[in-house]
GROMACS .gro file of C-alpha atoms in nm:
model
  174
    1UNK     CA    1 -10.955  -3.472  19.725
    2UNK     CA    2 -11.269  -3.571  19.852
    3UNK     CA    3 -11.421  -3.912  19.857
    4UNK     CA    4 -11.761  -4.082  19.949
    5UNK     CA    5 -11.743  -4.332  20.202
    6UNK     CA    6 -12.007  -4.573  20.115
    7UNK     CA    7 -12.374  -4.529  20.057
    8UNK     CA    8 -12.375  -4.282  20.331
    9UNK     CA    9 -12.362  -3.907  20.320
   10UNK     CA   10 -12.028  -3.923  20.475
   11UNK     CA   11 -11.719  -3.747  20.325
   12UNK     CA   12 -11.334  -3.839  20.370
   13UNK     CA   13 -11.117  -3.564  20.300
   14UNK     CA   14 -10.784  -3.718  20.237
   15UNK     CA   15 -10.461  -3.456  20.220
   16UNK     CA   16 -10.211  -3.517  19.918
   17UNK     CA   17  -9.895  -3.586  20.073
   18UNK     CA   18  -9.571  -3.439  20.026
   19UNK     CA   19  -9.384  -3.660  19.768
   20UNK     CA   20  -9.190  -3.599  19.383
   21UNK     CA   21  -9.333  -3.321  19.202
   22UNK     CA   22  -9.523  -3.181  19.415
   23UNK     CA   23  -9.514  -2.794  19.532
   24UNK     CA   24  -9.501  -2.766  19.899
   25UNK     CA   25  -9.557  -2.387  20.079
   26UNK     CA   26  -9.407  -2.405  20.386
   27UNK     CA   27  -9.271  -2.181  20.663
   28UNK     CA   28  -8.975  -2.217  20.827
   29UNK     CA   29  -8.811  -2.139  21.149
   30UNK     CA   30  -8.399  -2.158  21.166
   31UNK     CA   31  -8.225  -2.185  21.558
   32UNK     CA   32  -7.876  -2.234  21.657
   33UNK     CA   33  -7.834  -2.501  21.934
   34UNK     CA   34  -7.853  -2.241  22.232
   35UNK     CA   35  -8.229  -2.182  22.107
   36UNK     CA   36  -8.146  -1.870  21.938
   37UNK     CA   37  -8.384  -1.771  21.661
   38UNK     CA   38  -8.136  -1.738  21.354
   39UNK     CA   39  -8.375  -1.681  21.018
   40UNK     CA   40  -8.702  -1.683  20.962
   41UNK     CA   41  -8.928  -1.649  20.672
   42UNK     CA   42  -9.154  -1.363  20.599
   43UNK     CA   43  -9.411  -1.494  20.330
   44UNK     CA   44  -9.427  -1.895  20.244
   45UNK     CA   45  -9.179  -2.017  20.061
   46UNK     CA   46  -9.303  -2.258  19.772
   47UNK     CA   47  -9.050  -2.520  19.651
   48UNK     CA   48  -9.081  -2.800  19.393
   49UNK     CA   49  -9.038  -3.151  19.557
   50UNK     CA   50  -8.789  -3.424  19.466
   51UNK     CA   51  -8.451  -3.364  19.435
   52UNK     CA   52  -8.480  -3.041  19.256
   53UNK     CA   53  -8.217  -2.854  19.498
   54UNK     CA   54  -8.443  -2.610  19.564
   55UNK     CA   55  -8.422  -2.643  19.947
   56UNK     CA   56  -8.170  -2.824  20.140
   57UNK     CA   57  -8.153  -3.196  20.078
   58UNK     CA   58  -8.214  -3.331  20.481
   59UNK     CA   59  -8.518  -3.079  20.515
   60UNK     CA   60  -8.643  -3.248  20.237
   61UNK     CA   61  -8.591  -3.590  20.320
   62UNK     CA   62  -8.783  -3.485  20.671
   63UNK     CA   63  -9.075  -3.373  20.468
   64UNK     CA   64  -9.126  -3.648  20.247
   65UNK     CA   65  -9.507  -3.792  20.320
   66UNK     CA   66  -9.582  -3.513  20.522
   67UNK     CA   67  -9.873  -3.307  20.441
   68UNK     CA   68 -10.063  -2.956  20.466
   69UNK     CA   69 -10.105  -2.893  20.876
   70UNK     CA   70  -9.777  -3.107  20.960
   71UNK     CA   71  -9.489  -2.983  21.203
   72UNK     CA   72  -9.139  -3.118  21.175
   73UNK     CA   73  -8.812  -3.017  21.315
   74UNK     CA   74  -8.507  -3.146  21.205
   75UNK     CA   75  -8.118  -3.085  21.345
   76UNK     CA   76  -7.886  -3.030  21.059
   77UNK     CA   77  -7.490  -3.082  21.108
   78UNK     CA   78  -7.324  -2.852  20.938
   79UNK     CA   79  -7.210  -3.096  20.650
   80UNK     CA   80  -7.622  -3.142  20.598
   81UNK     CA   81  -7.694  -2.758  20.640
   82UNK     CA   82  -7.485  -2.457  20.509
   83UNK     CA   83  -7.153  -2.678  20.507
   84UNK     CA   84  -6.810  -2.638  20.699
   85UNK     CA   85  -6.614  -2.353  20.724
   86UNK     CA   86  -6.328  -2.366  20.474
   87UNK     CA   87  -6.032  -2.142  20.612
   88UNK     CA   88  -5.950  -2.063  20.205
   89UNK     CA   89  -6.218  -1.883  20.203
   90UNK     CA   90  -6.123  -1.627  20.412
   91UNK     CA   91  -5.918  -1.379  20.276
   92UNK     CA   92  -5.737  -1.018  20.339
   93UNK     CA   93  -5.707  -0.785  20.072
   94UNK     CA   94  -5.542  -0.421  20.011
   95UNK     CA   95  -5.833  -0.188  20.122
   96UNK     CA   96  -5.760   0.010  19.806
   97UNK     CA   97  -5.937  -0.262  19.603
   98UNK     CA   98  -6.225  -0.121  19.761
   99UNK     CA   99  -6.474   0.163  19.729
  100UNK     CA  100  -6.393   0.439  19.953
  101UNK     CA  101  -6.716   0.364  20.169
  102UNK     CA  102  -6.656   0.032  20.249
  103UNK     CA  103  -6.770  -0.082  20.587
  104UNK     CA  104  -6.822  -0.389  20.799
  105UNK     CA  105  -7.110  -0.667  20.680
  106UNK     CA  106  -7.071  -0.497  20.333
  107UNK     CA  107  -7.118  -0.831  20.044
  108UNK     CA  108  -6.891  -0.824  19.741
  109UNK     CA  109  -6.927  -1.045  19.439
  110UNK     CA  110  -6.604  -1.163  19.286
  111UNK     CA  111  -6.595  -1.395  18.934
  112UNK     CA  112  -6.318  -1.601  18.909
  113UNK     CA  113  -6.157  -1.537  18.554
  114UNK     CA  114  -6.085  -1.916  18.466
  115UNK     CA  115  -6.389  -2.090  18.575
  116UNK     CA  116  -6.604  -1.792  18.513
  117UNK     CA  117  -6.777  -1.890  18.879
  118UNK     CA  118  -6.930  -1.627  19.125
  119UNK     CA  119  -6.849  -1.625  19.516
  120UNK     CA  120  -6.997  -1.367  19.745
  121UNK     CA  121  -6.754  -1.271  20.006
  122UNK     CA  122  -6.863  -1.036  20.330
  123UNK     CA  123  -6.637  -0.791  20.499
  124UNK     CA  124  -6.553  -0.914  20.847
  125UNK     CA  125  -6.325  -0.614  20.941
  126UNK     CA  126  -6.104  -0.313  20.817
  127UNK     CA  127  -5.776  -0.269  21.016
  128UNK     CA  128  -5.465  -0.035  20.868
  129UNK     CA  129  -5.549  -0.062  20.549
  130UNK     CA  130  -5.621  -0.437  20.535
  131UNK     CA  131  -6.001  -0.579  20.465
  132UNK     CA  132  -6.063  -0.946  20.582
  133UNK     CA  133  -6.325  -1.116  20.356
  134UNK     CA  134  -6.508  -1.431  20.446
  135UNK     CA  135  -6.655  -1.632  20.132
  136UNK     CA  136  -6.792  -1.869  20.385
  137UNK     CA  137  -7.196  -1.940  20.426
  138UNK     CA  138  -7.252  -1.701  20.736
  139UNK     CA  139  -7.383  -2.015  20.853
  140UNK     CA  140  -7.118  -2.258  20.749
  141UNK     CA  141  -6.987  -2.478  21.080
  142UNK     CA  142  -7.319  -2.418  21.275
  143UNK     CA  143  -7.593  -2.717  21.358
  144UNK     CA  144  -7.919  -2.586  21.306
  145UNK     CA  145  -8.226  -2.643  21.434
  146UNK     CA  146  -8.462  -2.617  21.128
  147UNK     CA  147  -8.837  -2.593  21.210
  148UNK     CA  148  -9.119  -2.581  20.956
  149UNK     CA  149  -9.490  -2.585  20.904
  150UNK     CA  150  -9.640  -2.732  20.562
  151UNK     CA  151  -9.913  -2.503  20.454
  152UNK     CA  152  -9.963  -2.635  20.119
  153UNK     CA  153  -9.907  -2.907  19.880
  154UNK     CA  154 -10.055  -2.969  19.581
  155UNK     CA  155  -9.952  -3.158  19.243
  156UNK     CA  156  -9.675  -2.997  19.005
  157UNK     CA  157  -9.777  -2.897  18.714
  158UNK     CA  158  -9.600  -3.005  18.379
  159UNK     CA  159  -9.410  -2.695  18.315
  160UNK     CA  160  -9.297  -2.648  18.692
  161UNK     CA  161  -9.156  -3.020  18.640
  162UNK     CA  162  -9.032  -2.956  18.342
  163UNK     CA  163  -8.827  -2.646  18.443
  164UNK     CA  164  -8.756  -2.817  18.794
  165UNK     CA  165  -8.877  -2.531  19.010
  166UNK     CA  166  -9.236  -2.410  19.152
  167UNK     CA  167  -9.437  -2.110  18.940
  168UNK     CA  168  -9.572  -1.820  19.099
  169UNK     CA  169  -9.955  -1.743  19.058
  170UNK     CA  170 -10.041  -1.732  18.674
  171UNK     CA  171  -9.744  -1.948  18.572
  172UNK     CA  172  -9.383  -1.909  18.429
  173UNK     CA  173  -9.250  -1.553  18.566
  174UNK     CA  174  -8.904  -1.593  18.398
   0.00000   0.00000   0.00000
């Protein structure tokens, strides 16, 4: 937004902050606490602002009146991040419940038949004929050091509000 400042020929340019419904672009930088680079993105990710859960709810908070050009780092505990491990979540089956070319890292996607929920699981190992599964976050119990860089903001639009997510170029893709 530009503005005039007075009766001279002098413009303010004055950044729209990050705040509810706006759509931030961002990139991101994920660490563990030994400095380690863990994750980071490839192309800007593009979220809608305010409580939306489209991007975890302390980087959020961190971001909140920020605007494009902006730095912040924040340290998430594991309870604020990707969550704690849960030792219920990792499981051993019989390897013949599995394909034939099952190997270590390998995802699986179970549905449970009551609640009709999902839960990814990944193989951890294979060891006489048993398969250990982990359902955890592969990030669950870690504190992160989550760096970004706003490259964007700019006001939601009615639909991206009303379907409480950002829109890709051109508009609703889904």
């Amino acid at each position: 937004m530009l503005t005039r400042s007075g009766s001279s020929s002098h413009f303010l340019f004055l950044a729209m902050q990050i705040k509810a419904n706006t759509v931030v672009s961002l990139n991101y930088s994920m660490f563990n606490m030994e400095g380690q680079l863990i994750d980071q993105n490839r192309e800007p990710i593009v979220y809608l602002h305010g409580d939306y859960d489209n991007i975890l709810p302390a980087v959020e908070a961190s971001l909140e009146g920020k605007q494009a050009g902006d730095k912040v780092s924040v340290v998430l505990q594991p309870e604020d991040g990707f969550g704690d491990v849960i030792p219920e979540f990792v499981r051993e089956e019989d390897i013949s419940a599995f394909p034939p070319d099952i190997e270590v890292g390998m995802m699986f996607e179970t549905r449970d038949p009551e609640t009709e929920e999902t839960m990814q699981f990944r193989v951890l190992s294979i060891d006489a004929g048993v398969v250990k599964l982990d359902g955890n976050h592969p990030l669950a119990g870690m504190t992160i050091r989550f760096d970004t860089e706003v490259l964007e903001v700019r006001a939601a639009t009615d639909e991206e509000v009303v379907h409480g997510h950002a829109h890709g170029v051109g508009g609703h893709h889904h």
